[in-house]
mmCIF file of C-alpha atoms and ligand atoms in Angstrom:
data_model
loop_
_atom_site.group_PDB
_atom_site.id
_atom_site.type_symbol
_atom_site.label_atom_id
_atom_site.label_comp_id
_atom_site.label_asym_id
_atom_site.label_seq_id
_atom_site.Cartn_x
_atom_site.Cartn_y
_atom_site.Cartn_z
ATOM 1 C CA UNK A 1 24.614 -2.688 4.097
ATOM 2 C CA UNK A 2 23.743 0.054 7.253
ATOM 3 C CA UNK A 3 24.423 -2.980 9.836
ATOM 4 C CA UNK A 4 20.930 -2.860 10.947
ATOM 5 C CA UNK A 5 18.988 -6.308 10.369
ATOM 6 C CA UNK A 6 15.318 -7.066 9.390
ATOM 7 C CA UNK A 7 15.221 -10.844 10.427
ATOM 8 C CA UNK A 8 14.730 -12.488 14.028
ATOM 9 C CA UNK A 9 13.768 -9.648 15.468
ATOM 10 C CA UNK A 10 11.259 -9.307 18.758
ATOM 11 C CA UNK A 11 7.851 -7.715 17.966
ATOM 12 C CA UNK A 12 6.105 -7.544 21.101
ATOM 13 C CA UNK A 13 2.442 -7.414 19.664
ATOM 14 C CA UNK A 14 3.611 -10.988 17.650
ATOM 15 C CA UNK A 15 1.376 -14.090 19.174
ATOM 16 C CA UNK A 16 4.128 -16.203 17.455
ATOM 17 C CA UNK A 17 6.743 -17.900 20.042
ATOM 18 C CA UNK A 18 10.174 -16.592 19.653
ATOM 19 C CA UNK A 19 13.340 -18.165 18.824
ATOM 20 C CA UNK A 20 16.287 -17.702 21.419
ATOM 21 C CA UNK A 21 19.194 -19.129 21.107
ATOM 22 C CA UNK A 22 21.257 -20.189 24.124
ATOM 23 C CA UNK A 23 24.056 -17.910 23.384
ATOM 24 C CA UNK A 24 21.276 -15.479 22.892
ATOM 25 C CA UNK A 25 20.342 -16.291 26.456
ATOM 26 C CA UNK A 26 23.822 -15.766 27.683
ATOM 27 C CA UNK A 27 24.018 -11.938 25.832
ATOM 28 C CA UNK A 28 21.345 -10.805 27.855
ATOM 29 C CA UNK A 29 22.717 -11.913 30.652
ATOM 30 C CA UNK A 30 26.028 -10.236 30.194
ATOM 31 C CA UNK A 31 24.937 -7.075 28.870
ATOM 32 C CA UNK A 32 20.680 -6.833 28.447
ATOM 33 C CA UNK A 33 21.333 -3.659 26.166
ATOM 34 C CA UNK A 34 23.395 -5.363 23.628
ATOM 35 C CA UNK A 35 20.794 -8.397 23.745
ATOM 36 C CA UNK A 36 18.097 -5.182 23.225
ATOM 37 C CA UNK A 37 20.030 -3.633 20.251
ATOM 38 C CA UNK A 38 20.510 -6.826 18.344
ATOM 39 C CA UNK A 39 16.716 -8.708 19.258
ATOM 40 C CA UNK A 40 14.458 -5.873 19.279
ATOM 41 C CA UNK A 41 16.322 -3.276 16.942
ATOM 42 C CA UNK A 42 17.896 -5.960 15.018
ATOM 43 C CA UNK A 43 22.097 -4.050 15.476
ATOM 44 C CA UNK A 44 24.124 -6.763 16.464
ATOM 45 C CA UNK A 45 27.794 -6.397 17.640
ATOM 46 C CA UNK A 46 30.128 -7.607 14.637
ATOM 47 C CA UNK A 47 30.783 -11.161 14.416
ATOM 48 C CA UNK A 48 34.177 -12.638 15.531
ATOM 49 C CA UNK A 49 36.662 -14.458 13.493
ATOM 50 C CA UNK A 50 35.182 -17.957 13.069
ATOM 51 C CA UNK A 51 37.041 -20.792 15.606
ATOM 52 C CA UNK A 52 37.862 -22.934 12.746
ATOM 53 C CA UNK A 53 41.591 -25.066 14.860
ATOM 54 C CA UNK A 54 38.244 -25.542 17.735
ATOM 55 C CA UNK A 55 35.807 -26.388 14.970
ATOM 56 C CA UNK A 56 37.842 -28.999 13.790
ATOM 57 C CA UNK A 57 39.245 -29.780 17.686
ATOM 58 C CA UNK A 58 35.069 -30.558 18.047
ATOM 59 C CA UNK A 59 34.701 -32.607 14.971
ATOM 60 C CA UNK A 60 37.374 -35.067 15.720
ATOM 61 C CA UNK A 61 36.243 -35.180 19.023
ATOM 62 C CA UNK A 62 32.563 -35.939 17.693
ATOM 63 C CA UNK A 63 33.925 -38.985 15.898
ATOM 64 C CA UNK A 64 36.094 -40.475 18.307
ATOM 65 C CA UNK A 65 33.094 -40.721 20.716
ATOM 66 C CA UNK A 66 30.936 -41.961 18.190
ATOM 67 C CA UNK A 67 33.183 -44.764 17.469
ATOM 68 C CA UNK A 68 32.017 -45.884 21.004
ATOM 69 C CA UNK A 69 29.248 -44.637 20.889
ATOM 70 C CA UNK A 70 28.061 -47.400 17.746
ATOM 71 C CA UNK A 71 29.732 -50.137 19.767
ATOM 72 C CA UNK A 72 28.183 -48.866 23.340
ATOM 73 C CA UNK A 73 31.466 -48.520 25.246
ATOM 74 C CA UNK A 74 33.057 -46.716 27.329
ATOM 75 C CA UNK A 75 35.899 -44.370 25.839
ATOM 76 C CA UNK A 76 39.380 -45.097 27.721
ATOM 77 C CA UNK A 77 39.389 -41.019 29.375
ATOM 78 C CA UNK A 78 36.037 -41.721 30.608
ATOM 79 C CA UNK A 79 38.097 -44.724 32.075
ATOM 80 C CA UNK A 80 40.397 -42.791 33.299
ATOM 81 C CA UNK A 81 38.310 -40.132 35.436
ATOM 82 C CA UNK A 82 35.781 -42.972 36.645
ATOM 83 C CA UNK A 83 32.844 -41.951 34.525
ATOM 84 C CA UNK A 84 30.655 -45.203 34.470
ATOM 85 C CA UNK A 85 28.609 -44.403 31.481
ATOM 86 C CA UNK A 86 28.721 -44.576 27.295
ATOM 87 C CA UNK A 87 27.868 -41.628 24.677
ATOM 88 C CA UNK A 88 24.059 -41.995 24.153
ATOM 89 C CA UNK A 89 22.502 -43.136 21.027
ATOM 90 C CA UNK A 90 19.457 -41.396 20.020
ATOM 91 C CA UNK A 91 17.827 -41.125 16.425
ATOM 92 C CA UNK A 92 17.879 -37.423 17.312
ATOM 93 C CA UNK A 93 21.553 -36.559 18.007
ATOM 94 C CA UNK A 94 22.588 -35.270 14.812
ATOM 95 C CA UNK A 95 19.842 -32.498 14.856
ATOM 96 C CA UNK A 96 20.614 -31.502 18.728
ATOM 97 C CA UNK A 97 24.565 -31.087 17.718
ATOM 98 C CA UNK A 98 23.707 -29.091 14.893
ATOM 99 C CA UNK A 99 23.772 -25.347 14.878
ATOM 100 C CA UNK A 100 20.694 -23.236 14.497
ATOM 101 C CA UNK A 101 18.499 -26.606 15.323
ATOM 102 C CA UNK A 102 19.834 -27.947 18.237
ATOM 103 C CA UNK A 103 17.181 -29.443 21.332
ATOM 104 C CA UNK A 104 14.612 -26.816 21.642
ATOM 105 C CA UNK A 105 11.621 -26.578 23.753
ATOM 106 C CA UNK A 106 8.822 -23.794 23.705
ATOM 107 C CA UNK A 107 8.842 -22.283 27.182
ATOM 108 C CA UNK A 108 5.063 -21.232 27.101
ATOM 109 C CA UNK A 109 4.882 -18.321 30.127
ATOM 110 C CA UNK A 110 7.868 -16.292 28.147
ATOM 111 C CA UNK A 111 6.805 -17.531 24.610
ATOM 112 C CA UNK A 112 10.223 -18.125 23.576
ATOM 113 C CA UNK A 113 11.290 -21.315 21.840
ATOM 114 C CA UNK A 114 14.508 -21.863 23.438
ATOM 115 C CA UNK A 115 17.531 -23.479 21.813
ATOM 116 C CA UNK A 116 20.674 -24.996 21.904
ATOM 117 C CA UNK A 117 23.243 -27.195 20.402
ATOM 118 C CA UNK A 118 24.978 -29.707 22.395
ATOM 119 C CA UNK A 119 28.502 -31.274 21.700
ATOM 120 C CA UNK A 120 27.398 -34.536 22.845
ATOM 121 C CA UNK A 121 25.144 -36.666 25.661
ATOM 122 C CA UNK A 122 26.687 -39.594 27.966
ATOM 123 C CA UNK A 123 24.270 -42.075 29.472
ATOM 124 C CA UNK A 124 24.609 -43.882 33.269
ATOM 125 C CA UNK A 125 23.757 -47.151 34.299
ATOM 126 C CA UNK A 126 20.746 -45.276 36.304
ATOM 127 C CA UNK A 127 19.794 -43.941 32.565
ATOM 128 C CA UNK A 128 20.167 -40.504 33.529
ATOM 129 C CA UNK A 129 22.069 -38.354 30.344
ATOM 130 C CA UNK A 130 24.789 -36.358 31.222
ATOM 131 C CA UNK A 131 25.385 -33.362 29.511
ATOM 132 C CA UNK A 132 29.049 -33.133 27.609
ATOM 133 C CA UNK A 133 30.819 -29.890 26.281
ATOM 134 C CA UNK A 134 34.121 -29.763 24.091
ATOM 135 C CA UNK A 135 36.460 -26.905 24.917
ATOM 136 C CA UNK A 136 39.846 -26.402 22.843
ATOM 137 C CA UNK A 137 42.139 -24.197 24.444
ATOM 138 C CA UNK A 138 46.212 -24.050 24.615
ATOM 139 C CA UNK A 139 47.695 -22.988 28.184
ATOM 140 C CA UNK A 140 50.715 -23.216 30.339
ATOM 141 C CA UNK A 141 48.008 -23.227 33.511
ATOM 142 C CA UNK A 142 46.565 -25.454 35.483
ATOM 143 C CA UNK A 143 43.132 -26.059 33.930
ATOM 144 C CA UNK A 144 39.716 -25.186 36.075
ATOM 145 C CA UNK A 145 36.125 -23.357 35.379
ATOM 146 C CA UNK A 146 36.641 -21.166 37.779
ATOM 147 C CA UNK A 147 37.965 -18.086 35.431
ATOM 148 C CA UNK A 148 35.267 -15.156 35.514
ATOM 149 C CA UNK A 149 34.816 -15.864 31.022
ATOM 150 C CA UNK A 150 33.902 -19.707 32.252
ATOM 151 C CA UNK A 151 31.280 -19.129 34.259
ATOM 152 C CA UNK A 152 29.735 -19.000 31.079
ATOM 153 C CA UNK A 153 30.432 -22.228 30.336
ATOM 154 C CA UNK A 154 28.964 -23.445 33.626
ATOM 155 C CA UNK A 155 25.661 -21.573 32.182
ATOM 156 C CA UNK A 156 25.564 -22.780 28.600
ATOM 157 C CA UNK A 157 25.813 -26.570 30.585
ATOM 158 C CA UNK A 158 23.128 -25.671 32.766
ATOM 159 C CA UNK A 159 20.471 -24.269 29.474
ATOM 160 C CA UNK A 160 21.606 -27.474 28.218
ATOM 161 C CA UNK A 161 20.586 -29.544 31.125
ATOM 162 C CA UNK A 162 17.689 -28.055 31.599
ATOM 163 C CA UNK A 163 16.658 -28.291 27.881
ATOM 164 C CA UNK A 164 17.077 -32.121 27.732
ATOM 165 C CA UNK A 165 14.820 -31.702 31.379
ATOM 166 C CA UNK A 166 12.267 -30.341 29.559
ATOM 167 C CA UNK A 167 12.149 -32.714 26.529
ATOM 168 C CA UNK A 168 11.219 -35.513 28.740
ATOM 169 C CA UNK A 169 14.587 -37.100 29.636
ATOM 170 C CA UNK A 170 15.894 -37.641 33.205
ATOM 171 C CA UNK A 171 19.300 -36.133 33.424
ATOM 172 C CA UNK A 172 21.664 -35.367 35.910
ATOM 173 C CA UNK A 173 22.938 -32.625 37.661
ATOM 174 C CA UNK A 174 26.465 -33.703 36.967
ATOM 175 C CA UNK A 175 27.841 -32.517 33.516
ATOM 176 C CA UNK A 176 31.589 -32.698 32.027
ATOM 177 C CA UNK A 177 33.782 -30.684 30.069
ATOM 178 C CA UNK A 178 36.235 -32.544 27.718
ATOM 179 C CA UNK A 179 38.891 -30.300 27.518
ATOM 180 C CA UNK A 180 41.945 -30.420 25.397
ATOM 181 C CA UNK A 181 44.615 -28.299 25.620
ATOM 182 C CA UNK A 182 47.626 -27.863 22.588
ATOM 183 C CA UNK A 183 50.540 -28.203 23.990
ATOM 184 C CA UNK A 184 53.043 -25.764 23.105
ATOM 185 C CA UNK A 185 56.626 -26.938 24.806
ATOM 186 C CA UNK A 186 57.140 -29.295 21.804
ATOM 187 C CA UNK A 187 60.398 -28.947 20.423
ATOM 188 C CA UNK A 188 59.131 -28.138 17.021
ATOM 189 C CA UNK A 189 55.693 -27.939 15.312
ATOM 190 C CA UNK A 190 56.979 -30.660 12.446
ATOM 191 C CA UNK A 191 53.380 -29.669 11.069
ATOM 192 C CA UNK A 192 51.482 -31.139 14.113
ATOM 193 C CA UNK A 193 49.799 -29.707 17.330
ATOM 194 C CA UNK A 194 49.904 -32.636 20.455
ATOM 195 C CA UNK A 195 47.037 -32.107 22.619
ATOM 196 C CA UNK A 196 46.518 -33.063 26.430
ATOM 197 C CA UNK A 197 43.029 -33.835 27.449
ATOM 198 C CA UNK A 198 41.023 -33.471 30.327
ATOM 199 C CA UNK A 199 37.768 -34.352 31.842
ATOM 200 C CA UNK A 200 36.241 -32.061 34.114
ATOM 201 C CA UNK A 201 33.165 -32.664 35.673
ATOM 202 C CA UNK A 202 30.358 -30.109 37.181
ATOM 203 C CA UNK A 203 27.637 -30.112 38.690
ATOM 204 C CA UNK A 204 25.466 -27.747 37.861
ATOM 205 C CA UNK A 205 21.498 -26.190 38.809
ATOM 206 C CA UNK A 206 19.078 -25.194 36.279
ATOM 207 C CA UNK A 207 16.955 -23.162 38.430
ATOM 208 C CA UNK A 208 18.182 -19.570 36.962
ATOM 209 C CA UNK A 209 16.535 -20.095 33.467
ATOM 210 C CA UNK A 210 12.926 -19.541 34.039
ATOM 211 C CA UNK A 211 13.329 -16.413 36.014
ATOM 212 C CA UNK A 212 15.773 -15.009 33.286
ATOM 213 C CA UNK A 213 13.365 -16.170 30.549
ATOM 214 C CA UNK A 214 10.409 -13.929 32.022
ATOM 215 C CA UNK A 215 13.412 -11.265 32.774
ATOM 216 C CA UNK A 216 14.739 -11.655 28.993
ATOM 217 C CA UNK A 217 10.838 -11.409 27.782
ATOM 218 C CA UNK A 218 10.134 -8.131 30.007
ATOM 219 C CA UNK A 219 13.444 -6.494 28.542
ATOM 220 C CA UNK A 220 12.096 -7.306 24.742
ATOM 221 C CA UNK A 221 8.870 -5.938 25.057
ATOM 222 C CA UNK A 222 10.180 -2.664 26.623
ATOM 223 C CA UNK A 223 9.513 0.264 24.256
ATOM 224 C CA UNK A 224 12.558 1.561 26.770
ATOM 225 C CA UNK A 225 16.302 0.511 25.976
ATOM 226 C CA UNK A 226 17.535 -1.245 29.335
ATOM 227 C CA UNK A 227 21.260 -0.394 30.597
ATOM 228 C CA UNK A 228 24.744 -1.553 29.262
ATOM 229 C CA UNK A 229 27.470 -3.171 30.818
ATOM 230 C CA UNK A 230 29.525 -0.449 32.890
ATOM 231 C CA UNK A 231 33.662 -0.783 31.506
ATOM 232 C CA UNK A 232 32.381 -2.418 28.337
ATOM 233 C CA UNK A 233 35.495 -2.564 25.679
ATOM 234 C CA UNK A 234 32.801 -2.211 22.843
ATOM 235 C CA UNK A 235 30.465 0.826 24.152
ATOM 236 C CA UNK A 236 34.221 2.374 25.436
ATOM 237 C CA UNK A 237 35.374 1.990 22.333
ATOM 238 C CA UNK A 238 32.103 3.625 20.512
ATOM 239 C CA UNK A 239 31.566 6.530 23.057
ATOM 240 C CA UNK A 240 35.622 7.192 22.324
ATOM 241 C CA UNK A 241 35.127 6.685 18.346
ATOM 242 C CA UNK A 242 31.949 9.227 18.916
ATOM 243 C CA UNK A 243 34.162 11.541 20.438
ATOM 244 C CA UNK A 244 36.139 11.978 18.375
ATOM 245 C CA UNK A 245 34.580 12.334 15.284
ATOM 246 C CA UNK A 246 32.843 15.296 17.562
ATOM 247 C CA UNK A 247 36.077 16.818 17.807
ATOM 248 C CA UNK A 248 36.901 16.747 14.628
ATOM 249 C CA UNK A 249 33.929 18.167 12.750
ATOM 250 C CA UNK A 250 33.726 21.087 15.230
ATOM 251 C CA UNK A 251 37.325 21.951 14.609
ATOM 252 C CA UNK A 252 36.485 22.010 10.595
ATOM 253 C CA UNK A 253 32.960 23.862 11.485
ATOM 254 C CA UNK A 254 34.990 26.913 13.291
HETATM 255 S S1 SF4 B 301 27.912 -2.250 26.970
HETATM 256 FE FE1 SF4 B 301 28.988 -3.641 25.528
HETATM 257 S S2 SF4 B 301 27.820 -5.378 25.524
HETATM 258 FE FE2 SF4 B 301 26.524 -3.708 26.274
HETATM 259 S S3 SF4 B 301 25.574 -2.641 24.557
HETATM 260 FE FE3 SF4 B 301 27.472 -1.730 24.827
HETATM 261 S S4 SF4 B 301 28.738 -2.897 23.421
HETATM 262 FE FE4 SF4 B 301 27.061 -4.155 23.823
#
């Protein structure tokens, strides 16, 4: 394997839309070279350990709405935090919470068929959806979204929104995180993790992701290689590795 992929890869003279992901979406945004390596030369950074304790954190949490979601009820921690509203039942859930399906919509001026795959949807009494994410984490700190990494999060909500927008359904602006958090002053384990869990609610605007759609297009069909991320631990960590390796064969050239 040389690391280099031939699949889902941008050619600019292809008429054929173009599958983006939302996380895909959210790379170019943090770094448009690394979104440039991996879409148009087809290098992609190594992929992370999978989140298996958050996979299974999701599943659960899948069910347990569903449960109320087959009787149309509330759950008691939407209760709790006021949220007038019941999961939504659609004949199309199962493919928008599944990965590398999800809701998609073909945004014609970039060409892109645009994806993502949602944890679940909540319905008002006004029938607009409201978009719901599951987040697993396990802190001593007061939970918010206001940490630099979550901003992402606010994004991934808004594609999300916006997605569902342009599927035909009304939703609204207001979105929530369900967010449970492993507690860790137990006295023991005793082979079980307690969790605390949260609603937080945002609000959130759409109106970034057809400018960075055209943006994301114009970086793809660029014969040029865009910038990286300045302080980057991976290109640091390459540039250093390069280096090195410089070093070294000189020293054994002399
Ligand atoms: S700066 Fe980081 S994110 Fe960007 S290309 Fe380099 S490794 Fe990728």
């Amino acid at each position: 394997m040389n690391g280099t992929r031939s699949k889902n890869i941008f050619d600019p003279a292809a008429k054929k839309p173009f599958k983006l992901s939302r996380s895909k979406i959210e790379d170019f945004l943090r770094c448009p070279l690394c979104f440039y390596l991996d879409r148009r030369l087809g290098v992609a950074q190594p992929p992370g350990f999978p989140f298996t304790l958050n996979n299974a954190v999701d599943r659960l949490l899948k069910k347990e709405f569903d449960i109320h979601r087959a009787g149309k009820t509330t759950h008691p921690l939407m209760k709790h935090y006021g949220i007038d509203a019941v999961p939504f039942q659609h004949p199309d859930l199962s493919k928008w919470r599944e990965n590398f399906i999800g809701i998609r919509y073909h945004h014609a001026p970039a060409n892109f068929i645009v994806t993502g795959a949602i944890d679940d949807v909540w319905v008002n009494k006004k029938g607009e959806l409201m978009i719901v994410d599951y987040k697993a984490t396990s802190t001593e700190s007061p939970i918010t979204l206001d940490a630099e990494y979550r901003q992402g999060y606010k994004r991934q909500m808004e594609i999300y929104q916006w997605l569902f927008r342009k599927n035909g359904f009304t939703v609204s602006d207001t979105g929530y995180f369900v967010y449970v958090n492993a507690l860790k002053d137990k006295a023991a384990f005793d082979g079980k993790l307690e969790f605390d869990v949260q609603i937080l609610s945002y609000t959130g605007s759409d109106a970034w992701v057809k400018k960075t759609l055209s943006l994301a297009r114009k970086c793809l069909m660029s014969d040029t290689p865009p910038k990286g991320t300045p302080d980057c631990d991976f290109c640091n960590y390459r540039a250093a590795a390069q280096k090195a390796l410089g070093v070294v064969s000189r020293k054994k050239n002399r």
